[in-house]
Amino acid sequence: MGWVIIVLNAYFFINFFMSYDSNDSDTVIGLSFMFLIFWLAILNTFLYVIYRVTGSKQRQCPGCGNRVKKGLTVCPTCKFNFLKNAKEI
């Protein structure tokens, strides 16, 4: 998903500078650049939320720190029992 964000940012920056006209006034260029930054901020926020919502299918084991697939009740590395620990909390 990270490469999608990079590609979209590059596309918008390249598109902005390709449409740059030396005859435009400084005000038009400044407003266009502000709009570009505003648009990229909204786009990146939206893509980041999608990235976090559809995030990884793993969690970190509190016993050893290794990544463990969600749904497993015991860590295969250190034998930490997720069910037992969840009931104590």
Short mmCIF file of C-alpha atoms in Angstrom, two decimals:
data_model
loop_
_atom_site.label_atom_id
_atom_site.label_comp_id
_atom_site.label_asym_id
_atom_site.label_seq_id
_atom_site.Cartn_x
_atom_site.Cartn_y
_atom_site.Cartn_z
CA MET A 1 0.00 0.00 0.00
CA GLY A 2 2.93 2.32 0.63
CA TRP A 3 3.95 2.26 -3.02
CA VAL A 4 0.44 3.39 -4.03
CA ILE A 5 0.80 6.51 -1.88
CA ILE A 6 4.24 7.25 -3.36
CA VAL A 7 3.02 6.77 -6.94
CA LEU A 8 -0.02 9.01 -6.43
CA ASN A 9 2.09 11.74 -4.84
CA ALA A 10 4.60 11.57 -7.69
CA TYR A 11 1.78 11.67 -10.25
CA PHE A 12 0.24 14.80 -8.74
CA PHE A 13 3.59 16.58 -8.42
CA ILE A 14 4.61 15.74 -11.98
CA ASN A 15 1.19 16.75 -13.26
CA PHE A 16 1.41 20.06 -11.40
CA PHE A 17 4.82 20.97 -12.79
CA MET A 18 3.93 19.81 -16.32
CA SER A 19 1.01 22.25 -16.36
CA TYR A 20 3.21 25.10 -15.08
CA ASP A 21 3.16 28.03 -17.51
CA SER A 22 5.83 30.72 -17.30
CA ASN A 23 3.25 33.33 -18.32
CA ASP A 24 1.12 32.71 -15.21
CA SER A 25 1.28 35.30 -12.47
CA ASP A 26 2.92 34.52 -9.15
CA THR A 27 -0.47 34.62 -7.43
CA VAL A 28 -1.88 31.91 -9.67
CA ILE A 29 1.20 29.73 -9.17
CA GLY A 30 1.09 30.22 -5.39
CA LEU A 31 -2.60 29.40 -5.18
CA SER A 32 -2.12 26.35 -7.38
CA PHE A 33 0.72 25.10 -5.19
CA MET A 34 -1.35 25.67 -2.02
CA PHE A 35 -4.22 23.73 -3.58
CA LEU A 36 -1.81 20.92 -4.52
CA ILE A 37 -0.49 20.66 -0.95
CA PHE A 38 -4.05 20.75 0.45
CA TRP A 39 -5.18 18.03 -1.97
CA LEU A 40 -2.17 15.82 -1.18
CA ALA A 41 -2.80 16.19 2.57
CA ILE A 42 -6.40 15.03 2.15
CA LEU A 43 -5.41 12.20 -0.20
CA ASN A 44 -2.61 10.96 2.06
CA THR A 45 -4.87 11.06 5.13
CA PHE A 46 -7.52 9.04 3.29
CA LEU A 47 -4.99 6.48 2.05
CA TYR A 48 -3.40 6.20 5.50
CA VAL A 49 -6.78 5.47 7.10
CA ILE A 50 -7.44 2.76 4.50
CA TYR A 51 -3.96 1.34 5.14
CA ARG A 52 -4.53 1.18 8.90
CA VAL A 53 -8.04 -0.31 8.62
CA THR A 54 -6.93 -3.06 6.27
CA GLY A 55 -3.69 -3.52 8.27
CA SER A 56 -1.73 -6.62 8.97
CA LYS A 57 -3.19 -9.92 10.00
CA GLN A 58 -0.62 -10.37 12.74
CA ARG A 59 -0.09 -9.17 16.29
CA GLN A 60 2.94 -8.90 18.53
CA CYS A 61 3.46 -11.49 21.25
CA PRO A 62 3.91 -9.79 24.63
CA GLY A 63 6.11 -12.67 25.79
CA CYS A 64 8.81 -12.73 23.12
CA GLY A 65 7.97 -9.84 20.76
CA ASN A 66 7.64 -12.01 17.64
CA ARG A 67 4.83 -11.51 15.12
CA VAL A 68 2.02 -14.06 15.55
CA LYS A 69 -0.93 -14.63 13.22
CA LYS A 70 -4.25 -13.41 14.58
CA GLY A 71 -6.45 -16.29 15.64
CA LEU A 72 -3.69 -18.33 17.24
CA THR A 73 -4.17 -18.80 20.97
CA VAL A 74 -0.58 -19.84 21.78
CA CYS A 75 2.63 -18.26 20.50
CA PRO A 76 4.60 -20.92 18.57
CA THR A 77 7.94 -19.45 19.72
CA CYS A 78 7.58 -18.91 23.48
CA LYS A 79 4.28 -20.76 24.13
CA PHE A 80 2.63 -17.61 25.56
CA ASN A 81 -1.08 -18.36 26.08
CA PHE A 82 -3.21 -15.48 24.77
CA LEU A 83 -6.49 -16.94 26.11
CA LYS A 84 -5.20 -17.35 29.66
CA ASN A 85 -3.78 -13.84 29.68
CA ALA A 86 -7.00 -12.36 28.24
CA LYS A 87 -9.12 -13.95 31.00
CA GLU A 88 -6.87 -12.47 33.71
CA ILE A 89 -7.44 -8.94 32.42
#
